[in-house]
Tab-separated table of N, CA and C in Angstrom:
chain	number	residue	atom	x	y	z
N	1	SER	N	41.058	0.883	37.377
N	1	SER	CA	41.987	0.883	38.537
N	1	SER	C	43.378	0.584	37.950
N	2	ALA	N	44.348	1.175	38.661
N	2	ALA	CA	45.801	1.030	38.285
N	2	ALA	C	46.301	-0.473	38.464
N	3	THR	N	45.477	-1.292	39.176
N	3	THR	CA	45.968	-2.692	39.381
N	3	THR	C	45.319	-3.587	38.428
N	4	ALA	N	44.357	-3.252	37.623
N	4	ALA	CA	43.692	-4.205	36.688
N	4	ALA	C	44.704	-4.655	35.745
N	5	ASP	N	44.583	-5.933	35.470
N	5	ASP	CA	45.674	-6.616	34.479
N	5	ASP	C	45.597	-5.960	33.149
N	6	GLY	N	44.376	-5.708	32.628
N	6	GLY	CA	44.234	-5.198	31.233
N	6	GLY	C	44.853	-3.772	31.010
N	7	LEU	N	45.145	-3.072	32.003
N	7	LEU	CA	45.664	-1.736	31.871
N	7	LEU	C	46.972	-1.685	31.076
N	8	THR	N	47.832	-2.675	31.239
N	8	THR	CA	49.145	-2.671	30.539
N	8	THR	C	49.230	-3.849	29.601
N	9	ASP	N	48.093	-4.129	28.862
N	9	ASP	CA	48.045	-5.222	27.991
N	9	ASP	C	48.778	-4.985	26.652
N	10	GLY	N	49.374	-3.797	26.449
N	10	GLY	CA	50.155	-3.525	25.324
N	10	GLY	C	49.381	-2.643	24.273
N	11	SER	N	48.144	-2.272	24.565
N	11	SER	CA	47.330	-1.427	23.645
N	11	SER	C	47.640	-0.031	23.755
N	12	ASN	N	48.449	0.373	24.700
N	12	ASN	CA	48.752	1.856	24.842
N	12	ASN	C	50.167	1.928	25.298
N	13	ASP	N	51.056	2.404	24.511
N	13	ASP	CA	52.477	2.486	24.783
N	13	ASP	C	52.781	3.634	25.827
N	14	ASN	N	51.790	4.500	26.132
N	14	ASN	CA	52.028	5.621	27.039
N	14	ASN	C	51.650	5.297	28.450
N	15	ILE	N	51.282	4.085	28.721
N	15	ILE	CA	50.870	3.666	30.113
N	15	ILE	C	51.998	2.852	30.708
N	16	ILE	N	52.456	3.213	31.873
N	16	ILE	CA	53.393	2.480	32.580
N	16	ILE	C	52.748	2.057	33.929
N	17	ARG	N	53.203	1.051	34.493
N	17	ARG	CA	52.599	0.557	35.807
N	17	ARG	C	53.615	0.778	36.950
N	18	ILE	N	53.086	1.396	38.003
N	18	ILE	CA	53.891	1.471	39.207
N	18	ILE	C	53.298	0.700	40.371
N	19	ARG	N	52.089	0.259	40.235
N	19	ARG	CA	51.396	-0.576	41.199
N	19	ARG	C	51.497	-2.073	40.768
N	20	THR	N	51.555	-2.940	41.746
N	20	THR	CA	51.481	-4.332	41.397
N	20	THR	C	50.157	-4.713	40.846
N	21	LYS	N	50.195	-5.444	39.799
N	21	LYS	CA	48.942	-5.860	39.165
N	21	LYS	C	48.199	-6.916	39.959
N	22	ASP	N	46.966	-7.020	39.826
N	22	ASP	CA	46.155	-8.028	40.553
N	22	ASP	C	46.577	-9.431	40.331
N	23	SER	N	47.016	-9.841	39.108
N	23	SER	CA	47.383	-11.159	38.860
N	23	SER	C	48.678	-11.525	39.672
N	24	THR	N	49.379	-10.562	40.125
N	24	THR	CA	50.478	-10.829	40.993
N	24	THR	C	50.080	-10.804	42.532
N	25	ALA	N	49.406	-9.758	42.875
N	25	ALA	CA	49.027	-9.523	44.274
N	25	ALA	C	48.030	-10.588	44.765
N	26	ALA	N	46.947	-10.928	43.934
N	26	ALA	CA	45.954	-11.809	44.431
N	26	ALA	C	46.521	-13.199	44.823
N	27	PRO	N	47.295	-13.834	43.992
N	27	PRO	CA	47.872	-15.171	44.301
N	27	PRO	C	48.690	-15.108	45.530
N	28	ILE	N	49.401	-14.035	45.861
N	28	ILE	CA	50.187	-13.896	47.088
N	28	ILE	C	49.255	-13.977	48.291
N	29	ILE	N	48.152	-13.358	48.195
N	29	ILE	CA	47.222	-13.382	49.316
N	29	ILE	C	46.693	-14.807	49.580
N	30	VAL	N	46.333	-15.487	48.412
N	30	VAL	CA	45.855	-16.895	48.534
N	30	VAL	C	46.938	-17.802	49.150
N	31	LYS	N	48.134	-17.602	48.635
N	31	LYS	CA	49.284	-18.399	49.134
N	31	LYS	C	49.446	-18.185	50.626
N	32	TYR	N	49.444	-16.936	51.087
N	32	TYR	CA	49.573	-16.586	52.525
N	32	TYR	C	48.392	-17.239	53.317
N	33	VAL	N	47.193	-17.058	52.884
N	33	VAL	CA	46.038	-17.626	53.592
N	33	VAL	C	46.077	-19.122	53.677
N	34	SER	N	46.541	-19.788	52.580
N	34	SER	CA	46.446	-21.242	52.536
N	34	SER	C	47.662	-21.861	53.149
N	35	LYS	N	48.856	-21.285	52.994
N	35	LYS	CA	50.137	-21.843	53.493
N	35	LYS	C	50.479	-21.426	54.885
N	36	VAL	N	50.286	-20.124	55.130
N	36	VAL	CA	50.707	-19.594	56.494
N	36	VAL	C	49.584	-19.805	57.532
N	37	LEU	N	48.386	-19.400	57.080
N	37	LEU	CA	47.180	-19.515	57.943
N	37	LEU	C	46.514	-20.872	57.877
N	38	ASN	N	46.884	-21.679	56.899
N	38	ASN	CA	46.414	-23.018	56.796
N	38	ASN	C	44.828	-23.125	56.608
N	39	LYS	N	44.288	-22.143	55.864
N	39	LYS	CA	42.879	-22.024	55.518
N	39	LYS	C	42.731	-22.468	54.028
N	40	LYS	N	41.914	-23.433	53.801
N	40	LYS	CA	41.788	-24.022	52.424
N	40	LYS	C	40.415	-23.743	51.802
N	41	ASN	N	39.372	-23.369	52.534
N	41	ASN	CA	38.131	-23.092	51.914
N	41	ASN	C	37.785	-21.572	51.945
N	42	ILE	N	38.046	-21.017	50.799
N	42	ILE	CA	38.106	-19.581	50.678
N	42	ILE	C	36.962	-19.050	49.796
N	43	SER	N	36.361	-17.900	50.220
N	43	SER	CA	35.341	-17.206	49.416
N	43	SER	C	35.939	-15.878	49.066
N	44	ILE	N	35.483	-15.268	47.971
N	44	ILE	CA	35.986	-14.089	47.418
N	44	ILE	C	34.872	-13.062	47.336
N	45	LEU	N	34.978	-11.943	47.961
N	45	LEU	CA	33.923	-10.785	47.787
N	45	LEU	C	34.693	-9.777	47.035
N	46	TYR	N	34.305	-9.419	45.825
N	46	TYR	CA	34.997	-8.510	44.967
N	46	TYR	C	34.157	-7.494	44.238
N	47	THR	N	34.726	-6.348	43.997
N	47	THR	CA	34.047	-5.369	43.218
N	47	THR	C	33.941	-5.783	41.726
N	48	ASP	N	32.708	-5.604	41.227
N	48	ASP	CA	32.417	-6.085	39.847
N	48	ASP	C	32.900	-5.041	38.809
N	49	THR	N	34.141	-4.910	38.843
N	49	THR	CA	34.791	-3.906	37.942
N	49	THR	C	36.020	-4.686	37.286
N	50	PRO	N	36.684	-4.184	36.222
N	50	PRO	CA	37.693	-4.892	35.698
N	50	PRO	C	38.775	-5.314	36.808
N	51	MET	N	39.058	-4.396	37.712
N	51	MET	CA	40.007	-4.646	38.756
N	51	MET	C	39.499	-5.875	39.618
N	52	GLY	N	38.262	-5.901	40.058
N	52	GLY	CA	37.830	-6.986	40.888
N	52	GLY	C	37.759	-8.327	40.097
N	53	GLN	N	37.317	-8.191	38.817
N	53	GLN	CA	37.192	-9.386	38.000
N	53	GLN	C	38.616	-9.968	37.758
N	54	SER	N	39.576	-9.103	37.533
N	54	SER	CA	40.959	-9.582	37.404
N	54	SER	C	41.461	-10.244	38.582
N	55	ALA	N	41.185	-9.760	39.766
N	55	ALA	CA	41.656	-10.422	40.970
N	55	ALA	C	41.007	-11.685	41.208
N	56	ASN	N	39.681	-11.740	40.992
N	56	ASN	CA	38.885	-12.998	41.171
N	56	ASN	C	39.448	-14.043	40.250
N	57	LYS	N	39.616	-13.702	39.034
N	57	LYS	CA	40.179	-14.669	38.068
N	57	LYS	C	41.522	-15.204	38.470
N	58	SER	N	42.436	-14.326	38.995
N	58	SER	CA	43.724	-14.752	39.407
N	58	SER	C	43.646	-15.631	40.697
N	59	ILE	N	42.750	-15.294	41.610
N	59	ILE	CA	42.575	-16.097	42.750
N	59	ILE	C	42.058	-17.527	42.397
N	60	VAL	N	41.091	-17.551	41.586
N	60	VAL	CA	40.555	-18.873	41.139
N	60	VAL	C	41.627	-19.700	40.428
N	61	GLU	N	42.324	-19.057	39.558
N	61	GLU	CA	43.427	-19.837	38.868
N	61	GLU	C	44.484	-20.336	39.836
N	62	TYR	N	44.860	-19.511	40.720
N	62	TYR	CA	45.866	-20.010	41.706
N	62	TYR	C	45.354	-21.171	42.557
N	63	ALA	N	44.035	-21.043	42.995
N	63	ALA	CA	43.473	-22.000	43.895
N	63	ALA	C	43.374	-23.355	43.201
N	64	LYS	N	42.984	-23.318	41.870
N	64	LYS	CA	42.864	-24.591	41.107
N	64	LYS	C	44.147	-25.450	41.123
N	65	ASN	N	45.233	-24.742	41.127
N	65	ASN	CA	46.585	-25.491	40.993
N	65	ASN	C	47.238	-25.660	42.372
N	66	ASN	N	46.586	-25.301	43.477
N	66	ASN	CA	47.327	-25.236	44.739
N	66	ASN	C	46.522	-25.727	45.872
N	67	ASP	N	45.605	-26.735	45.596
N	67	ASP	CA	44.834	-27.409	46.724
N	67	ASP	C	44.130	-26.404	47.590
N	68	VAL	N	43.441	-25.420	47.045
N	68	VAL	CA	42.625	-24.411	47.727
N	68	VAL	C	41.242	-24.610	47.128
N	69	ASN	N	40.219	-24.615	47.936
N	69	ASN	CA	38.809	-24.650	47.507
N	69	ASN	C	38.121	-23.341	47.452
N	70	ILE	N	37.636	-22.927	46.350
N	70	ILE	CA	36.872	-21.682	46.248
N	70	ILE	C	35.406	-21.965	46.568
N	71	ILE	N	34.913	-21.557	47.666
N	71	ILE	CA	33.575	-21.927	48.130
N	71	ILE	C	32.553	-20.980	47.417
N	72	LYS	N	32.836	-19.635	47.472
N	72	LYS	CA	31.879	-18.742	46.861
N	72	LYS	C	32.744	-17.628	46.118
N	73	GLN	N	32.244	-17.142	44.973
N	73	GLN	CA	32.726	-15.927	44.262
N	73	GLN	C	31.581	-15.046	44.242
N	74	LEU	N	31.726	-13.902	45.056
N	74	LEU	CA	30.676	-13.065	45.272
N	74	LEU	C	30.965	-11.570	44.801
N	75	PRO	N	30.548	-11.219	43.550
N	75	PRO	CA	30.790	-9.816	43.189
N	75	PRO	C	29.802	-8.918	43.858
N	76	PHE	N	30.129	-7.670	43.974
N	76	PHE	CA	29.197	-6.602	44.431
N	76	PHE	C	29.234	-5.433	43.466
N	77	ASP	N	28.147	-4.769	43.452
N	77	ASP	CA	27.946	-3.565	42.546
N	77	ASP	C	28.786	-2.386	43.140
N	78	THR	N	29.805	-1.912	42.416
N	78	THR	CA	30.645	-0.843	42.863
N	78	THR	C	29.935	0.438	43.089
N	79	ASN	N	28.702	0.653	42.430
N	79	ASN	CA	27.898	1.916	42.590
N	79	ASN	C	27.018	1.791	43.772
N	80	LYS	N	26.832	0.550	44.299
N	80	LYS	CA	25.940	0.441	45.456
N	80	LYS	C	26.649	-0.003	46.732
N	81	VAL	N	27.535	-0.862	46.615
N	81	VAL	CA	28.380	-1.468	47.701
N	81	VAL	C	27.485	-1.913	48.831
N	82	GLU	N	26.480	-2.684	48.578
N	82	GLU	CA	25.568	-3.334	49.503
N	82	GLU	C	25.995	-4.837	49.571
N	83	VAL	N	26.604	-5.374	50.625
N	83	VAL	CA	27.092	-6.694	50.646
N	83	VAL	C	26.502	-7.576	51.743
N	84	THR	N	25.385	-7.142	52.325
N	84	THR	CA	24.828	-7.806	53.403
N	84	THR	C	24.372	-9.267	52.969
N	85	GLU	N	23.851	-9.477	51.790
N	85	GLU	CA	23.515	-10.730	51.372
N	85	GLU	C	24.699	-11.615	51.095
N	86	GLN	N	25.718	-11.086	50.479
N	86	GLN	CA	26.935	-11.868	50.252
N	86	GLN	C	27.574	-12.287	51.623
N	87	LEU	N	27.535	-11.442	52.618
N	87	LEU	CA	28.167	-11.745	53.831
N	87	LEU	C	27.420	-12.885	54.516
N	88	GLN	N	26.073	-12.895	54.329
N	88	GLN	CA	25.235	-13.988	54.846
N	88	GLN	C	25.523	-15.254	54.121
N	89	GLU	N	25.776	-15.229	52.820
N	89	GLU	CA	26.114	-16.428	52.096
N	89	GLU	C	27.444	-16.966	52.624
N	90	VAL	N	28.346	-16.125	52.899
N	90	VAL	CA	29.642	-16.558	53.418
N	90	VAL	C	29.434	-17.242	54.796
N	91	SER	N	28.593	-16.616	55.690
N	91	SER	CA	28.323	-17.087	57.007
N	91	SER	C	27.684	-18.538	56.920
N	92	ASP	N	26.781	-18.603	55.935
N	92	ASP	CA	26.062	-19.915	55.828
N	92	ASP	C	26.799	-21.022	55.098
N	93	SER	N	28.019	-20.743	54.731
N	93	SER	CA	28.799	-21.725	53.843
N	93	SER	C	29.921	-22.351	54.645
N	94	ASP	N	30.703	-23.129	53.969
N	94	ASP	CA	31.859	-23.794	54.651
N	94	ASP	C	33.111	-22.928	54.537
N	95	THR	N	32.996	-21.676	54.180
N	95	THR	CA	34.087	-20.778	54.099
N	95	THR	C	34.873	-20.629	55.438
N	96	ASP	N	36.162	-20.868	55.406
N	96	ASP	CA	36.962	-20.637	56.551
N	96	ASP	C	37.812	-19.486	56.475
N	97	PHE	N	37.764	-18.692	55.336
N	97	PHE	CA	38.472	-17.443	55.125
N	97	PHE	C	37.825	-16.729	53.909
N	98	LEU	N	37.763	-15.463	54.124
N	98	LEU	CA	37.170	-14.541	53.104
N	98	LEU	C	38.286	-13.616	52.567
N	99	ILE	N	38.318	-13.443	51.311
N	99	ILE	CA	39.175	-12.509	50.653
N	99	ILE	C	38.247	-11.370	50.056
N	100	LEU	N	38.675	-10.185	50.486
N	100	LEU	CA	37.956	-8.932	50.025
N	100	LEU	C	38.783	-8.251	49.091
N	101	TRP	N	38.137	-7.796	47.917
N	101	TRP	CA	38.887	-7.086	46.835
N	101	TRP	C	38.057	-5.818	46.473
N	102	GLY	N	38.642	-4.653	46.676
N	102	GLY	CA	37.852	-3.478	46.283
N	102	GLY	C	38.847	-2.239	46.463
N	103	VAL	N	38.266	-1.121	46.209
N	103	VAL	CA	38.973	0.257	46.270
N	103	VAL	C	38.643	0.783	47.681
N	104	PRO	N	39.431	1.815	48.132
N	104	PRO	CA	39.221	2.428	49.402
N	104	PRO	C	37.878	2.864	49.752
N	105	SER	N	37.134	3.480	48.811
N	105	SER	CA	35.732	3.969	49.126
N	105	SER	C	34.834	2.784	49.440
N	106	GLU	N	35.077	1.693	48.704
N	106	GLU	CA	34.343	0.443	48.901
N	106	GLU	C	34.641	-0.218	50.263
N	107	ALA	N	36.021	-0.190	50.599
N	107	ALA	CA	36.527	-0.871	51.694
N	107	ALA	C	35.891	-0.347	53.070
N	108	VAL	N	35.690	1.025	53.098
N	108	VAL	CA	35.105	1.556	54.298
N	108	VAL	C	33.678	1.046	54.517
N	109	GLN	N	32.902	1.033	53.424
N	109	GLN	CA	31.528	0.598	53.478
N	109	GLN	C	31.410	-0.939	53.891
N	110	ILE	N	32.286	-1.694	53.139
N	110	ILE	CA	32.335	-3.112	53.405
N	110	ILE	C	32.676	-3.450	54.897
N	111	LEU	N	33.705	-2.770	55.448
N	111	LEU	CA	34.065	-3.039	56.782
N	111	LEU	C	32.980	-2.745	57.784
N	112	LYS	N	32.322	-1.627	57.498
N	112	LYS	CA	31.152	-1.256	58.407
N	112	LYS	C	30.079	-2.337	58.294
N	113	GLN	N	29.734	-2.935	57.142
N	113	GLN	CA	28.741	-3.965	57.000
N	113	GLN	C	29.280	-5.244	57.675
N	114	ILE	N	30.531	-5.618	57.517
N	114	ILE	CA	31.102	-6.702	58.257
N	114	ILE	C	30.912	-6.611	59.734
N	115	LYS	N	31.166	-5.401	60.245
N	115	LYS	CA	30.995	-5.133	61.743
N	115	LYS	C	29.524	-5.313	62.134
N	116	ASP	N	28.662	-4.628	61.268
N	116	ASP	CA	27.227	-4.776	61.591
N	116	ASP	C	26.682	-6.092	61.493
N	117	ALA	N	27.209	-6.958	60.574
N	117	ALA	CA	26.747	-8.330	60.420
N	117	ALA	C	27.307	-9.293	61.457
N	118	LYS	N	28.279	-8.788	62.104
N	118	LYS	CA	29.043	-9.624	63.193
N	118	LYS	C	29.567	-10.866	62.557
N	119	LEU	N	30.213	-10.687	61.334
N	119	LEU	CA	30.722	-11.832	60.634
N	119	LEU	C	31.812	-12.453	61.441
N	120	LYS	N	31.751	-13.847	61.593
N	120	LYS	CA	32.692	-14.612	62.326
N	120	LYS	C	33.781	-15.107	61.509
N	121	THR	N	33.644	-15.161	60.182
N	121	THR	CA	34.631	-15.657	59.315
N	121	THR	C	35.842	-14.716	59.267
N	122	PRO	N	37.075	-15.135	59.464
N	122	PRO	CA	38.239	-14.271	59.302
N	122	PRO	C	38.390	-13.798	57.875
N	123	PHE	N	39.002	-12.616	57.603
N	123	PHE	CA	39.080	-12.057	56.352
N	123	PHE	C	40.378	-11.315	56.126
N	124	ILE	N	40.709	-11.184	54.877
N	124	ILE	CA	41.877	-10.417	54.510
N	124	ILE	C	41.493	-9.509	53.322
N	125	GLY	N	42.099	-8.292	53.280
N	125	GLY	CA	41.629	-7.383	52.264
N	125	GLY	C	42.806	-7.058	51.257
N	126	SER	N	42.371	-6.624	50.084
N	126	SER	CA	43.340	-6.105	49.136
N	126	SER	C	43.971	-4.785	49.617
N	127	PRO	N	44.956	-4.258	48.928
N	127	PRO	CA	45.635	-3.014	49.409
N	127	PRO	C	44.688	-1.928	49.782
N	128	ALA	N	43.500	-1.832	49.298
N	128	ALA	CA	42.602	-0.767	49.547
N	128	ALA	C	42.109	-0.793	51.008
N	129	PHE	N	42.318	-1.948	51.683
N	129	PHE	CA	41.944	-2.116	53.064
N	129	PHE	C	42.985	-1.731	54.115
N	130	GLY	N	44.176	-1.180	53.697
N	130	GLY	CA	45.224	-0.903	54.621
N	130	GLY	C	46.180	0.171	54.087
N	131	PHE	N	47.325	0.314	54.852
N	131	PHE	CA	48.170	1.465	54.520
N	131	PHE	C	49.627	1.041	54.323
N	132	ASN	N	50.366	0.345	55.140
N	132	ASN	CA	51.754	-0.096	54.913
N	132	ASN	C	51.771	-1.649	54.547
N	133	MET	N	52.745	-1.987	53.673
N	133	MET	CA	52.705	-3.358	53.281
N	133	MET	C	53.086	-4.320	54.305
N	134	LYS	N	52.301	-5.193	54.617
N	134	LYS	CA	52.490	-6.461	55.336
N	134	LYS	C	51.151	-7.008	55.695
N	135	TYR	N	51.096	-8.196	56.067
N	135	TYR	CA	49.916	-8.750	56.603
N	135	TYR	C	49.931	-8.539	58.072
N	136	GLU	N	48.994	-7.922	58.568
N	136	GLU	CA	48.846	-7.623	60.033
N	136	GLU	C	47.525	-8.221	60.537
N	137	LYS	N	47.675	-8.820	61.730
N	137	LYS	CA	46.524	-9.245	62.382
N	137	LYS	C	45.912	-8.028	63.042
N	138	GLU	N	44.806	-7.541	62.454
N	138	GLU	CA	44.254	-6.299	62.941
N	138	GLU	C	43.480	-6.413	64.172
N	139	HIS	N	42.353	-7.084	64.137
N	139	HIS	CA	41.533	-7.391	65.337
N	139	HIS	C	40.572	-8.452	65.065
N	140	ASP	N	40.108	-9.137	66.051
N	140	ASP	CA	39.148	-10.261	65.949
N	140	ASP	C	39.579	-11.236	64.931
N	141	GLY	N	40.967	-11.531	64.789
N	141	GLY	CA	41.285	-12.553	63.859
N	141	GLY	C	41.374	-12.152	62.413
N	142	ASN	N	41.139	-11.006	62.087
N	142	ASN	CA	41.136	-10.526	60.650
N	142	ASN	C	42.485	-9.969	60.192
N	143	TYR	N	42.786	-10.093	59.019
N	143	TYR	CA	44.083	-9.681	58.477
N	143	TYR	C	43.828	-8.661	57.325
N	144	ILE	N	44.809	-7.833	57.183
N	144	ILE	CA	44.746	-6.743	56.098
N	144	ILE	C	46.087	-6.877	55.350
N	145	LEU	N	45.963	-6.841	53.967
N	145	LEU	CA	47.147	-6.789	53.146
N	145	LEU	C	47.426	-5.303	52.802
N	146	HIS	N	48.536	-4.822	53.161
N	146	HIS	CA	48.855	-3.504	52.889
N	146	HIS	C	49.675	-3.302	51.650
N	147	ASP	N	50.014	-2.087	51.327
N	147	ASP	CA	50.811	-1.765	50.070
N	147	ASP	C	52.136	-2.414	50.066
N	148	PHE	N	52.728	-2.611	48.933
N	148	PHE	CA	53.848	-3.493	48.724
N	148	PHE	C	55.194	-2.906	49.164
N	149	PHE	N	55.977	-3.437	50.054
N	149	PHE	CA	57.296	-3.403	50.388
N	149	PHE	C	57.918	-1.985	50.504
N	150	PRO	N	57.445	-1.143	51.429
N	150	PRO	CA	58.105	0.087	51.646
N	150	PRO	C	59.481	-0.094	52.375
N	151	LYS	N	59.692	-1.106	52.987
N	151	LYS	CA	60.880	-1.340	53.864
N	151	LYS	C	61.562	-2.657	53.451
N	152	THR	N	62.841	-2.747	53.468
N	152	THR	CA	63.565	-3.908	53.225
N	152	THR	C	63.058	-5.086	54.033
N	153	MET	N	62.833	-4.814	55.342
N	153	MET	CA	62.399	-5.940	56.251
N	153	MET	C	61.118	-6.559	55.746
N	154	ASP	N	60.131	-5.706	55.300
N	154	ASP	CA	58.926	-6.227	54.831
N	154	ASP	C	59.074	-7.106	53.536
N	155	LYS	N	59.980	-6.674	52.682
N	155	LYS	CA	60.254	-7.421	51.468
N	155	LYS	C	60.887	-8.785	51.811
N	156	GLU	N	61.776	-8.786	52.757
N	156	GLU	CA	62.410	-10.021	53.228
N	156	GLU	C	61.300	-10.988	53.846
N	157	TRP	N	60.363	-10.431	54.549
N	157	TRP	CA	59.284	-11.264	55.180
N	157	TRP	C	58.438	-11.741	54.009
N	158	ALA	N	58.119	-10.965	53.073
N	158	ALA	CA	57.166	-11.414	51.986
N	158	ALA	C	57.890	-12.442	51.160
N	159	ASP	N	59.256	-12.354	50.996
N	159	ASP	CA	59.990	-13.339	50.165
N	159	ASP	C	59.786	-14.716	50.806
N	160	LYS	N	59.784	-14.655	52.132
N	160	LYS	CA	59.732	-16.054	52.836
N	160	LYS	C	58.347	-16.666	52.603
N	161	VAL	N	57.242	-15.829	52.537
N	161	VAL	CA	55.891	-16.251	52.247
N	161	VAL	C	55.737	-16.668	50.854
N	162	THR	N	56.319	-15.957	49.947
N	162	THR	CA	56.114	-16.280	48.543
N	162	THR	C	57.305	-17.144	48.119
């Protein structure tokens, strides 16, 4: 994925990045969830690919230094995208907010499984779960992180959060 941190690690001079890398985007989500929404017990449901692993690592690192508890780290198989068991683990835990990290094809399947499971835990998704940058309260108390800063107003808002 274009957001995986390792993509621009210096091993290939011909690759440039135009998407925000996971180690930048993921901590912004955690900061928003913990500071703005005041949720401190977070679980992470992420694709078990370099992109998802990169985001998970960044979330855990940020949480360690910022009074946020990581309750569950739940990878899923990108080839299968079956997350029913992981959603049950979240429901059975002290999680008060769930961070989802995946690509668009996974997002559609995950959102359907969340709906079918009647998950009560609020959640926020990586950019794959939305369209325009900003955090929006979509429905049922859930939030979506959209792509980064298409308008000055959005950047000003995000600057206040970060």
